[in-house]
C-alpha cells in the first residue's frame, strides 16, 4: 500500500559535466518506471542544472542539507526558500552531517520545521553507530533521534524517514534484511505512538547503508522497508537504475 521510494544521495560528488552525463543516461534508463517514486539528491551547485536536465521526467530532485533560518548573515549556508527554487525535497540529519558538522537532534528538528514551513518534503535520517549497537542501545538512540527530531510537529505527511545504520554506510556491510526490518518496525511503532496509526501506516521508511543492485530486492521484500536511500551505488546511472527497477532484479 505504501508506494516504493528509491532515493539517491550523491553526497560531495560530481562536477556539472558529470551530473549532466548522469542525467541524460539515467532518465532514459528509468523512463518507463511508473510504480516507484524516484529522487536524486545532489550538491547545491548542481540543483539548477539538474532541474533543467530532468524537467518533465519521473525523477524528483532534492538537496542534501538546509539551514534553519530564512536569510541573513550565515556565510556559506543555504535556506529552504533558496532550495525551493529548484527542488521539492531535502535530506535532513544525515549521519555525516551529525558526525562532521556537529548536527544535534535539536538542530535537525529546527531544520525539519523550517523545510516543512516552506513546503519542502523532508527525508529525515536516523541511525546508530557501531559503538552504540555493540553497547546494545540501538533502539534507545534511534528512538531519541525520532522523538527529538520530530518534536513539536503535529503532522508528518511530508516526511520520509531514512534508517541508516552508520556502520553500514559506505562500508559494503549491509544490515541483514532481518536487522533492518526489526528497526523499521520499531520506528513505525514509535510513529504510531507519537502521531497515530494512520500516520504511521502511511509514512515511508527507507533503508540506507550499502544498498546495491544485488541486495535491494531482499531488503524491499520486508514488510516495513518501503525504499532505499542510496549513496555509492547511486553515482552510476546504470547501477542506480537497477536499484530503482528492483522488481525486475
Ligand atoms: P552508501 O550507499 O554509500 O552506503 O551510503 C548510504 C548513505 O549514506 C545514503 O545517504
PDB file of C-alpha atoms and ligand atoms in Angstrom:
ATOM      1  CA  UNK A   1       0.000   0.000   0.000  1.00  0.00           C
ATOM      2  CA  UNK A   2       2.955   2.344   0.501  1.00  0.00           C
ATOM      3  CA  UNK A   3       4.482   3.259  -2.843  1.00  0.00           C
ATOM      4  CA  UNK A   4       8.153   2.240  -3.148  1.00  0.00           C
ATOM      5  CA  UNK A   5      10.552   5.158  -2.949  1.00  0.00           C
ATOM      6  CA  UNK A   6      14.161   4.938  -4.146  1.00  0.00           C
ATOM      7  CA  UNK A   7      16.367   7.956  -3.435  1.00  0.00           C
ATOM      8  CA  UNK A   8      19.942   8.846  -4.311  1.00  0.00           C
ATOM      9  CA  UNK A   9      22.245  10.793  -2.050  1.00  0.00           C
ATOM     10  CA  UNK A  10      25.231  11.887  -4.083  1.00  0.00           C
ATOM     11  CA  UNK A  11      26.999  13.467  -1.091  1.00  0.00           C
ATOM     12  CA  UNK A  12      30.019  15.601  -2.191  1.00  0.00           C
ATOM     13  CA  UNK A  13      30.338  14.113  -5.658  1.00  0.00           C
ATOM     14  CA  UNK A  14      30.073  15.169  -9.301  1.00  0.00           C
ATOM     15  CA  UNK A  15      31.000  18.216 -11.309  1.00  0.00           C
ATOM     16  CA  UNK A  16      28.489  19.894 -13.600  1.00  0.00           C
ATOM     17  CA  UNK A  17      29.537  17.823 -16.606  1.00  0.00           C
ATOM     18  CA  UNK A  18      29.446  14.572 -14.715  1.00  0.00           C
ATOM     19  CA  UNK A  19      25.956  15.380 -13.433  1.00  0.00           C
ATOM     20  CA  UNK A  20      24.681  16.232 -16.913  1.00  0.00           C
ATOM     21  CA  UNK A  21      26.014  12.958 -18.280  1.00  0.00           C
ATOM     22  CA  UNK A  22      24.344  11.066 -15.460  1.00  0.00           C
ATOM     23  CA  UNK A  23      21.031  12.836 -16.054  1.00  0.00           C
ATOM     24  CA  UNK A  24      20.998  12.063 -19.763  1.00  0.00           C
ATOM     25  CA  UNK A  25      21.750   8.399 -19.258  1.00  0.00           C
ATOM     26  CA  UNK A  26      19.580   7.873 -16.180  1.00  0.00           C
ATOM     27  CA  UNK A  27      16.386   9.494 -17.441  1.00  0.00           C
ATOM     28  CA  UNK A  28      16.384   7.123 -20.424  1.00  0.00           C
ATOM     29  CA  UNK A  29      17.013   4.078 -18.261  1.00  0.00           C
ATOM     30  CA  UNK A  30      14.092   4.756 -15.897  1.00  0.00           C
ATOM     31  CA  UNK A  31      11.615   6.467 -18.212  1.00  0.00           C
ATOM     32  CA  UNK A  32       9.182   3.541 -18.092  1.00  0.00           C
ATOM     33  CA  UNK A  33       9.169   3.236 -14.302  1.00  0.00           C
ATOM     34  CA  UNK A  34       5.736   4.263 -13.072  1.00  0.00           C
ATOM     35  CA  UNK A  35       5.241   2.266  -9.870  1.00  0.00           C
ATOM     36  CA  UNK A  36       8.155   3.649  -7.834  1.00  0.00           C
ATOM     37  CA  UNK A  37       8.966   7.197  -6.736  1.00  0.00           C
ATOM     38  CA  UNK A  38      12.468   8.286  -7.765  1.00  0.00           C
ATOM     39  CA  UNK A  39      14.518  11.017  -6.116  1.00  0.00           C
ATOM     40  CA  UNK A  40      18.029  12.265  -6.783  1.00  0.00           C
ATOM     41  CA  UNK A  41      19.560  14.447  -4.044  1.00  0.00           C
ATOM     42  CA  UNK A  42      22.513  16.459  -5.290  1.00  0.00           C
ATOM     43  CA  UNK A  43      25.017  19.088  -4.092  1.00  0.00           C
ATOM     44  CA  UNK A  44      23.692  22.675  -4.132  1.00  0.00           C
ATOM     45  CA  UNK A  45      25.879  23.541  -7.115  1.00  0.00           C
ATOM     46  CA  UNK A  46      24.004  21.037  -9.281  1.00  0.00           C
ATOM     47  CA  UNK A  47      20.406  21.840  -8.317  1.00  0.00           C
ATOM     48  CA  UNK A  48      19.806  24.344 -11.095  1.00  0.00           C
ATOM     49  CA  UNK A  49      21.189  22.235 -13.912  1.00  0.00           C
ATOM     50  CA  UNK A  50      19.502  19.065 -12.666  1.00  0.00           C
ATOM     51  CA  UNK A  51      16.202  20.909 -12.591  1.00  0.00           C
ATOM     52  CA  UNK A  52      16.669  21.743 -16.268  1.00  0.00           C
ATOM     53  CA  UNK A  53      18.010  18.349 -17.296  1.00  0.00           C
ATOM     54  CA  UNK A  54      15.248  16.399 -15.563  1.00  0.00           C
ATOM     55  CA  UNK A  55      12.298  18.665 -16.347  1.00  0.00           C
ATOM     56  CA  UNK A  56       9.227  16.682 -17.387  1.00  0.00           C
ATOM     57  CA  UNK A  57      10.665  13.326 -16.269  1.00  0.00           C
ATOM     58  CA  UNK A  58       9.576  10.952 -13.499  1.00  0.00           C
ATOM     59  CA  UNK A  59      12.625  11.932 -11.421  1.00  0.00           C
ATOM     60  CA  UNK A  60      12.372  14.291  -8.442  1.00  0.00           C
ATOM     61  CA  UNK A  61      15.231  16.457  -7.245  1.00  0.00           C
ATOM     62  CA  UNK A  62      16.386  17.109  -3.695  1.00  0.00           C
ATOM     63  CA  UNK A  63      19.077  18.969  -1.790  1.00  0.00           C
ATOM     64  CA  UNK A  64      21.274  17.267   0.798  1.00  0.00           C
ATOM     65  CA  UNK A  65      21.033  19.817   3.584  1.00  0.00           C
ATOM     66  CA  UNK A  66      19.321  23.092   4.533  1.00  0.00           C
ATOM     67  CA  UNK A  67      19.822  25.833   7.121  1.00  0.00           C
ATOM     68  CA  UNK A  68      17.120  26.707   9.655  1.00  0.00           C
ATOM     69  CA  UNK A  69      16.898  30.459   9.030  1.00  0.00           C
ATOM     70  CA  UNK A  70      15.300  32.161   6.007  1.00  0.00           C
ATOM     71  CA  UNK A  71      18.100  34.640   5.269  1.00  0.00           C
ATOM     72  CA  UNK A  72      20.793  36.720   6.934  1.00  0.00           C
ATOM     73  CA  UNK A  73      24.418  36.716   7.986  1.00  0.00           C
ATOM     74  CA  UNK A  74      25.110  32.973   7.812  1.00  0.00           C
ATOM     75  CA  UNK A  75      28.062  32.744   5.445  1.00  0.00           C
ATOM     76  CA  UNK A  76      28.026  29.616   3.340  1.00  0.00           C
ATOM     77  CA  UNK A  77      24.553  28.457   4.334  1.00  0.00           C
ATOM     78  CA  UNK A  78      21.549  27.830   2.075  1.00  0.00           C
ATOM     79  CA  UNK A  79      17.921  28.376   3.125  1.00  0.00           C
ATOM     80  CA  UNK A  80      14.766  26.389   2.401  1.00  0.00           C
ATOM     81  CA  UNK A  81      13.464  29.316   0.344  1.00  0.00           C
ATOM     82  CA  UNK A  82      16.541  29.157  -1.878  1.00  0.00           C
ATOM     83  CA  UNK A  83      16.256  25.397  -2.348  1.00  0.00           C
ATOM     84  CA  UNK A  84      12.591  25.694  -3.249  1.00  0.00           C
ATOM     85  CA  UNK A  85      13.507  27.445  -6.491  1.00  0.00           C
ATOM     86  CA  UNK A  86      14.993  24.177  -7.710  1.00  0.00           C
ATOM     87  CA  UNK A  87      13.914  21.176  -5.670  1.00  0.00           C
ATOM     88  CA  UNK A  88      10.976  19.615  -3.890  1.00  0.00           C
ATOM     89  CA  UNK A  89      12.893  17.524  -1.347  1.00  0.00           C
ATOM     90  CA  UNK A  90      15.675  17.932   1.162  1.00  0.00           C
ATOM     91  CA  UNK A  91      17.657  15.444   3.234  1.00  0.00           C
ATOM     92  CA  UNK A  92      17.943  16.454   6.891  1.00  0.00           C
ATOM     93  CA  UNK A  93      20.024  14.897   9.665  1.00  0.00           C
ATOM     94  CA  UNK A  94      22.290  12.656   7.623  1.00  0.00           C
ATOM     95  CA  UNK A  95      24.800  10.888   9.874  1.00  0.00           C
ATOM     96  CA  UNK A  96      27.668  12.599   8.042  1.00  0.00           C
ATOM     97  CA  UNK A  97      26.160  15.981   8.971  1.00  0.00           C
ATOM     98  CA  UNK A  98      25.828  14.798  12.550  1.00  0.00           C
ATOM     99  CA  UNK A  99      29.391  13.423  12.647  1.00  0.00           C
ATOM    100  CA  UNK A 100      31.418  16.053  10.769  1.00  0.00           C
ATOM    101  CA  UNK A 101      29.333  19.180  11.333  1.00  0.00           C
ATOM    102  CA  UNK A 102      28.056  18.639  14.847  1.00  0.00           C
ATOM    103  CA  UNK A 103      24.358  18.485  13.996  1.00  0.00           C
ATOM    104  CA  UNK A 104      22.382  17.580  17.085  1.00  0.00           C
ATOM    105  CA  UNK A 105      18.807  16.315  17.302  1.00  0.00           C
ATOM    106  CA  UNK A 106      17.803  19.853  18.214  1.00  0.00           C
ATOM    107  CA  UNK A 107      19.409  21.364  15.096  1.00  0.00           C
ATOM    108  CA  UNK A 108      17.872  18.629  12.966  1.00  0.00           C
ATOM    109  CA  UNK A 109      14.470  19.423  14.473  1.00  0.00           C
ATOM    110  CA  UNK A 110      14.840  23.136  13.609  1.00  0.00           C
ATOM    111  CA  UNK A 111      15.850  22.277  10.047  1.00  0.00           C
ATOM    112  CA  UNK A 112      12.898  19.922   9.571  1.00  0.00           C
ATOM    113  CA  UNK A 113      10.471  22.565  10.828  1.00  0.00           C
ATOM    114  CA  UNK A 114      11.907  25.219   8.537  1.00  0.00           C
ATOM    115  CA  UNK A 115      11.874  22.927   5.493  1.00  0.00           C
ATOM    116  CA  UNK A 116       8.232  21.986   6.118  1.00  0.00           C
ATOM    117  CA  UNK A 117       7.276  25.629   6.695  1.00  0.00           C
ATOM    118  CA  UNK A 118       8.432  26.293   3.129  1.00  0.00           C
ATOM    119  CA  UNK A 119       6.716  23.216   1.687  1.00  0.00           C
ATOM    120  CA  UNK A 120       9.809  21.153   1.093  1.00  0.00           C
ATOM    121  CA  UNK A 121       9.397  17.422   1.570  1.00  0.00           C
ATOM    122  CA  UNK A 122      11.890  16.031   4.058  1.00  0.00           C
ATOM    123  CA  UNK A 123      13.961  12.854   4.070  1.00  0.00           C
ATOM    124  CA  UNK A 124      14.797  12.623   7.769  1.00  0.00           C
ATOM    125  CA  UNK A 125      17.833  10.424   8.516  1.00  0.00           C
ATOM    126  CA  UNK A 126      18.416   8.475  11.703  1.00  0.00           C
ATOM    127  CA  UNK A 127      20.666   5.586  12.666  1.00  0.00           C
ATOM    128  CA  UNK A 128      23.051   4.267  15.293  1.00  0.00           C
ATOM    129  CA  UNK A 129      26.845   3.999  15.247  1.00  0.00           C
ATOM    130  CA  UNK A 130      28.621   0.653  15.643  1.00  0.00           C
ATOM    131  CA  UNK A 131      29.635   1.630  19.168  1.00  0.00           C
ATOM    132  CA  UNK A 132      26.001   2.168  20.181  1.00  0.00           C
ATOM    133  CA  UNK A 133      24.894  -1.078  18.529  1.00  0.00           C
ATOM    134  CA  UNK A 134      27.601  -3.024  20.348  1.00  0.00           C
ATOM    135  CA  UNK A 135      26.524  -1.451  23.624  1.00  0.00           C
ATOM    136  CA  UNK A 136      23.008  -2.750  22.944  1.00  0.00           C
ATOM    137  CA  UNK A 137      21.413   0.706  22.938  1.00  0.00           C
ATOM    138  CA  UNK A 138      20.404   0.914  19.260  1.00  0.00           C
ATOM    139  CA  UNK A 139      16.693   1.369  19.942  1.00  0.00           C
ATOM    140  CA  UNK A 140      17.321   3.900  22.671  1.00  0.00           C
ATOM    141  CA  UNK A 141      19.463   6.031  20.332  1.00  0.00           C
ATOM    142  CA  UNK A 142      17.208   5.760  17.288  1.00  0.00           C
ATOM    143  CA  UNK A 143      14.102   6.333  19.427  1.00  0.00           C
ATOM    144  CA  UNK A 144      15.645   9.516  20.826  1.00  0.00           C
ATOM    145  CA  UNK A 145      16.540  10.715  17.312  1.00  0.00           C
ATOM    146  CA  UNK A 146      12.942  10.213  16.186  1.00  0.00           C
ATOM    147  CA  UNK A 147      11.343  11.812  19.259  1.00  0.00           C
ATOM    148  CA  UNK A 148      13.659  14.819  19.326  1.00  0.00           C
ATOM    149  CA  UNK A 149      13.913  15.244  15.553  1.00  0.00           C
ATOM    150  CA  UNK A 150      10.136  15.323  15.175  1.00  0.00           C
ATOM    151  CA  UNK A 151       9.438  17.157  18.419  1.00  0.00           C
ATOM    152  CA  UNK A 152       6.705  19.788  18.174  1.00  0.00           C
ATOM    153  CA  UNK A 153       5.334  18.518  14.861  1.00  0.00           C
ATOM    154  CA  UNK A 154       1.702  17.552  14.561  1.00  0.00           C
ATOM    155  CA  UNK A 155       1.701  16.257  11.012  1.00  0.00           C
ATOM    156  CA  UNK A 156       4.330  14.067   9.338  1.00  0.00           C
ATOM    157  CA  UNK A 157       2.681  13.574   5.946  1.00  0.00           C
ATOM    158  CA  UNK A 158       5.551  15.349   4.141  1.00  0.00           C
ATOM    159  CA  UNK A 159       8.270  13.405   5.931  1.00  0.00           C
ATOM    160  CA  UNK A 160      10.008  10.236   4.808  1.00  0.00           C
ATOM    161  CA  UNK A 161      12.243   8.518   7.336  1.00  0.00           C
ATOM    162  CA  UNK A 162      15.572   7.025   6.312  1.00  0.00           C
ATOM    163  CA  UNK A 163      17.020   4.483   8.723  1.00  0.00           C
ATOM    164  CA  UNK A 164      20.758   4.361   8.037  1.00  0.00           C
ATOM    165  CA  UNK A 165      22.883   2.379  10.485  1.00  0.00           C
ATOM    166  CA  UNK A 166      26.167   4.312  10.443  1.00  0.00           C
ATOM    167  CA  UNK A 167      28.236   1.099  10.432  1.00  0.00           C
ATOM    168  CA  UNK A 168      26.634   0.105   7.123  1.00  0.00           C
ATOM    169  CA  UNK A 169      27.239   3.396   5.291  1.00  0.00           C
ATOM    170  CA  UNK A 170      29.934   3.206   2.633  1.00  0.00           C
ATOM    171  CA  UNK A 171      31.342   0.061   4.198  1.00  0.00           C
ATOM    172  CA  UNK A 172      29.782  -2.524   1.901  1.00  0.00           C
ATOM    173  CA  UNK A 173      28.403  -4.053   5.122  1.00  0.00           C
ATOM    174  CA  UNK A 174      24.626  -4.024   4.733  1.00  0.00           C
ATOM    175  CA  UNK A 175      22.333  -4.683   7.661  1.00  0.00           C
ATOM    176  CA  UNK A 176      20.631  -8.010   7.039  1.00  0.00           C
ATOM    177  CA  UNK A 177      17.037  -7.666   5.843  1.00  0.00           C
ATOM    178  CA  UNK A 178      16.016  -9.021   9.276  1.00  0.00           C
ATOM    179  CA  UNK A 179      18.099  -6.463  11.196  1.00  0.00           C
ATOM    180  CA  UNK A 180      16.696  -3.665   9.040  1.00  0.00           C
ATOM    181  CA  UNK A 181      13.116  -4.922   9.349  1.00  0.00           C
ATOM    182  CA  UNK A 182      13.428  -5.092  13.139  1.00  0.00           C
ATOM    183  CA  UNK A 183      14.444  -1.426  13.272  1.00  0.00           C
ATOM    184  CA  UNK A 184      11.874  -0.286  10.701  1.00  0.00           C
ATOM    185  CA  UNK A 185       9.122  -1.984  12.648  1.00  0.00           C
ATOM    186  CA  UNK A 186      10.393  -0.371  15.864  1.00  0.00           C
ATOM    187  CA  UNK A 187      10.372   3.048  14.157  1.00  0.00           C
ATOM    188  CA  UNK A 188       6.851   2.527  12.788  1.00  0.00           C
ATOM    189  CA  UNK A 189       5.578   1.553  16.247  1.00  0.00           C
ATOM    190  CA  UNK A 190       7.116   4.716  17.646  1.00  0.00           C
ATOM    191  CA  UNK A 191       5.497   6.832  14.907  1.00  0.00           C
ATOM    192  CA  UNK A 192       2.167   5.261  15.841  1.00  0.00           C
ATOM    193  CA  UNK A 193       2.700   6.190  19.477  1.00  0.00           C
ATOM    194  CA  UNK A 194       3.606   9.777  18.545  1.00  0.00           C
ATOM    195  CA  UNK A 195       1.354  10.521  15.555  1.00  0.00           C
ATOM    196  CA  UNK A 196      -1.306   7.825  15.449  1.00  0.00           C
ATOM    197  CA  UNK A 197      -1.928   4.675  13.466  1.00  0.00           C
ATOM    198  CA  UNK A 198      -2.884   6.298  10.165  1.00  0.00           C
ATOM    199  CA  UNK A 199       0.252   8.476  10.005  1.00  0.00           C
ATOM    200  CA  UNK A 200       2.467   5.530  10.972  1.00  0.00           C
ATOM    201  CA  UNK A 201       0.935   3.315   8.283  1.00  0.00           C
ATOM    202  CA  UNK A 202       1.357   5.956   5.582  1.00  0.00           C
ATOM    203  CA  UNK A 203       4.896   7.099   6.384  1.00  0.00           C
ATOM    204  CA  UNK A 204       7.557   5.567   4.193  1.00  0.00           C
ATOM    205  CA  UNK A 205      10.666   4.299   5.928  1.00  0.00           C
ATOM    206  CA  UNK A 206      13.691   3.889   3.658  1.00  0.00           C
ATOM    207  CA  UNK A 207      16.728   1.773   4.454  1.00  0.00           C
ATOM    208  CA  UNK A 208      20.170   3.237   3.761  1.00  0.00           C
ATOM    209  CA  UNK A 209      23.604   1.667   4.096  1.00  0.00           C
ATOM    210  CA  UNK A 210      25.317  -0.110   1.195  1.00  0.00           C
ATOM    211  CA  UNK A 211      22.150  -0.674  -0.835  1.00  0.00           C
ATOM    212  CA  UNK A 212      23.284  -2.209  -4.128  1.00  0.00           C
ATOM    213  CA  UNK A 213      21.598  -3.783  -7.169  1.00  0.00           C
ATOM    214  CA  UNK A 214      22.256  -7.261  -5.746  1.00  0.00           C
ATOM    215  CA  UNK A 215      20.750  -6.728  -2.288  1.00  0.00           C
ATOM    216  CA  UNK A 216      17.895  -4.281  -2.902  1.00  0.00           C
ATOM    217  CA  UNK A 217      15.260  -6.891  -3.701  1.00  0.00           C
ATOM    218  CA  UNK A 218      15.596  -8.891  -0.495  1.00  0.00           C
ATOM    219  CA  UNK A 219      15.512  -5.686   1.552  1.00  0.00           C
ATOM    220  CA  UNK A 220      12.409  -4.466  -0.296  1.00  0.00           C
ATOM    221  CA  UNK A 221      10.616  -7.740   0.426  1.00  0.00           C
ATOM    222  CA  UNK A 222      10.429  -6.870   4.113  1.00  0.00           C
ATOM    223  CA  UNK A 223       7.109  -5.522   5.283  1.00  0.00           C
ATOM    224  CA  UNK A 224       8.315  -2.237   6.768  1.00  0.00           C
ATOM    225  CA  UNK A 225      11.057  -1.406   4.256  1.00  0.00           C
ATOM    226  CA  UNK A 226       9.493   0.984   1.756  1.00  0.00           C
ATOM    227  CA  UNK A 227      12.536   2.045  -0.210  1.00  0.00           C
ATOM    228  CA  UNK A 228      16.193   2.901  -0.114  1.00  0.00           C
ATOM    229  CA  UNK A 229      18.488   5.891   0.336  1.00  0.00           C
ATOM    230  CA  UNK A 230      21.490   5.039  -1.795  1.00  0.00           C
ATOM    231  CA  UNK A 231      24.956   6.592  -1.651  1.00  0.00           C
ATOM    232  CA  UNK A 232      27.811   4.991  -3.607  1.00  0.00           C
ATOM    233  CA  UNK A 233      25.660   2.911  -5.954  1.00  0.00           C
ATOM    234  CA  UNK A 234      23.643   5.984  -6.970  1.00  0.00           C
ATOM    235  CA  UNK A 235      26.624   7.680  -8.624  1.00  0.00           C
ATOM    236  CA  UNK A 236      26.483   5.417 -11.641  1.00  0.00           C
ATOM    237  CA  UNK A 237      23.348   5.742 -13.798  1.00  0.00           C
ATOM    238  CA  UNK A 238      23.184   2.089 -14.708  1.00  0.00           C
ATOM    239  CA  UNK A 239      23.696   0.784 -11.199  1.00  0.00           C
ATOM    240  CA  UNK A 240      21.174   3.234  -9.718  1.00  0.00           C
ATOM    241  CA  UNK A 241      18.638   2.397 -12.424  1.00  0.00           C
ATOM    242  CA  UNK A 242      18.939  -1.295 -11.473  1.00  0.00           C
ATOM    243  CA  UNK A 243      18.109  -0.383  -7.874  1.00  0.00           C
ATOM    244  CA  UNK A 244      15.130   1.700  -8.999  1.00  0.00           C
ATOM    245  CA  UNK A 245      13.954  -1.269 -11.059  1.00  0.00           C
ATOM    246  CA  UNK A 246      14.409  -3.693  -8.158  1.00  0.00           C
ATOM    247  CA  UNK A 247      11.230  -5.559  -9.006  1.00  0.00           C
ATOM    248  CA  UNK A 248      12.884  -6.966 -12.097  1.00  0.00           C
ATOM    249  CA  UNK A 249      16.113  -7.927 -10.282  1.00  0.00           C
TER     250      UNK A 249
HETATM  251  P1  LIG B   1      26.156   4.061   0.825  1.00  0.00           P
HETATM  252  O1  LIG B   1      25.029   3.547  -0.043  1.00  0.00           O
HETATM  253  O2  LIG B   1      27.344   4.510   0.043  1.00  0.00           O
HETATM  254  O3  LIG B   1      26.472   3.090   1.927  1.00  0.00           O
HETATM  255  O4  LIG B   1      25.605   5.397   1.540  1.00  0.00           O
HETATM  256  C1  LIG B   1      24.404   5.358   2.216  1.00  0.00           C
HETATM  257  C2  LIG B   1      24.024   6.745   2.597  1.00  0.00           C
HETATM  258  O5  LIG B   1      24.628   7.351   3.448  1.00  0.00           O
HETATM  259  C3  LIG B   1      22.908   7.364   1.880  1.00  0.00           C
HETATM  260  O6  LIG B   1      22.512   8.540   2.496  1.00  0.00           O
END
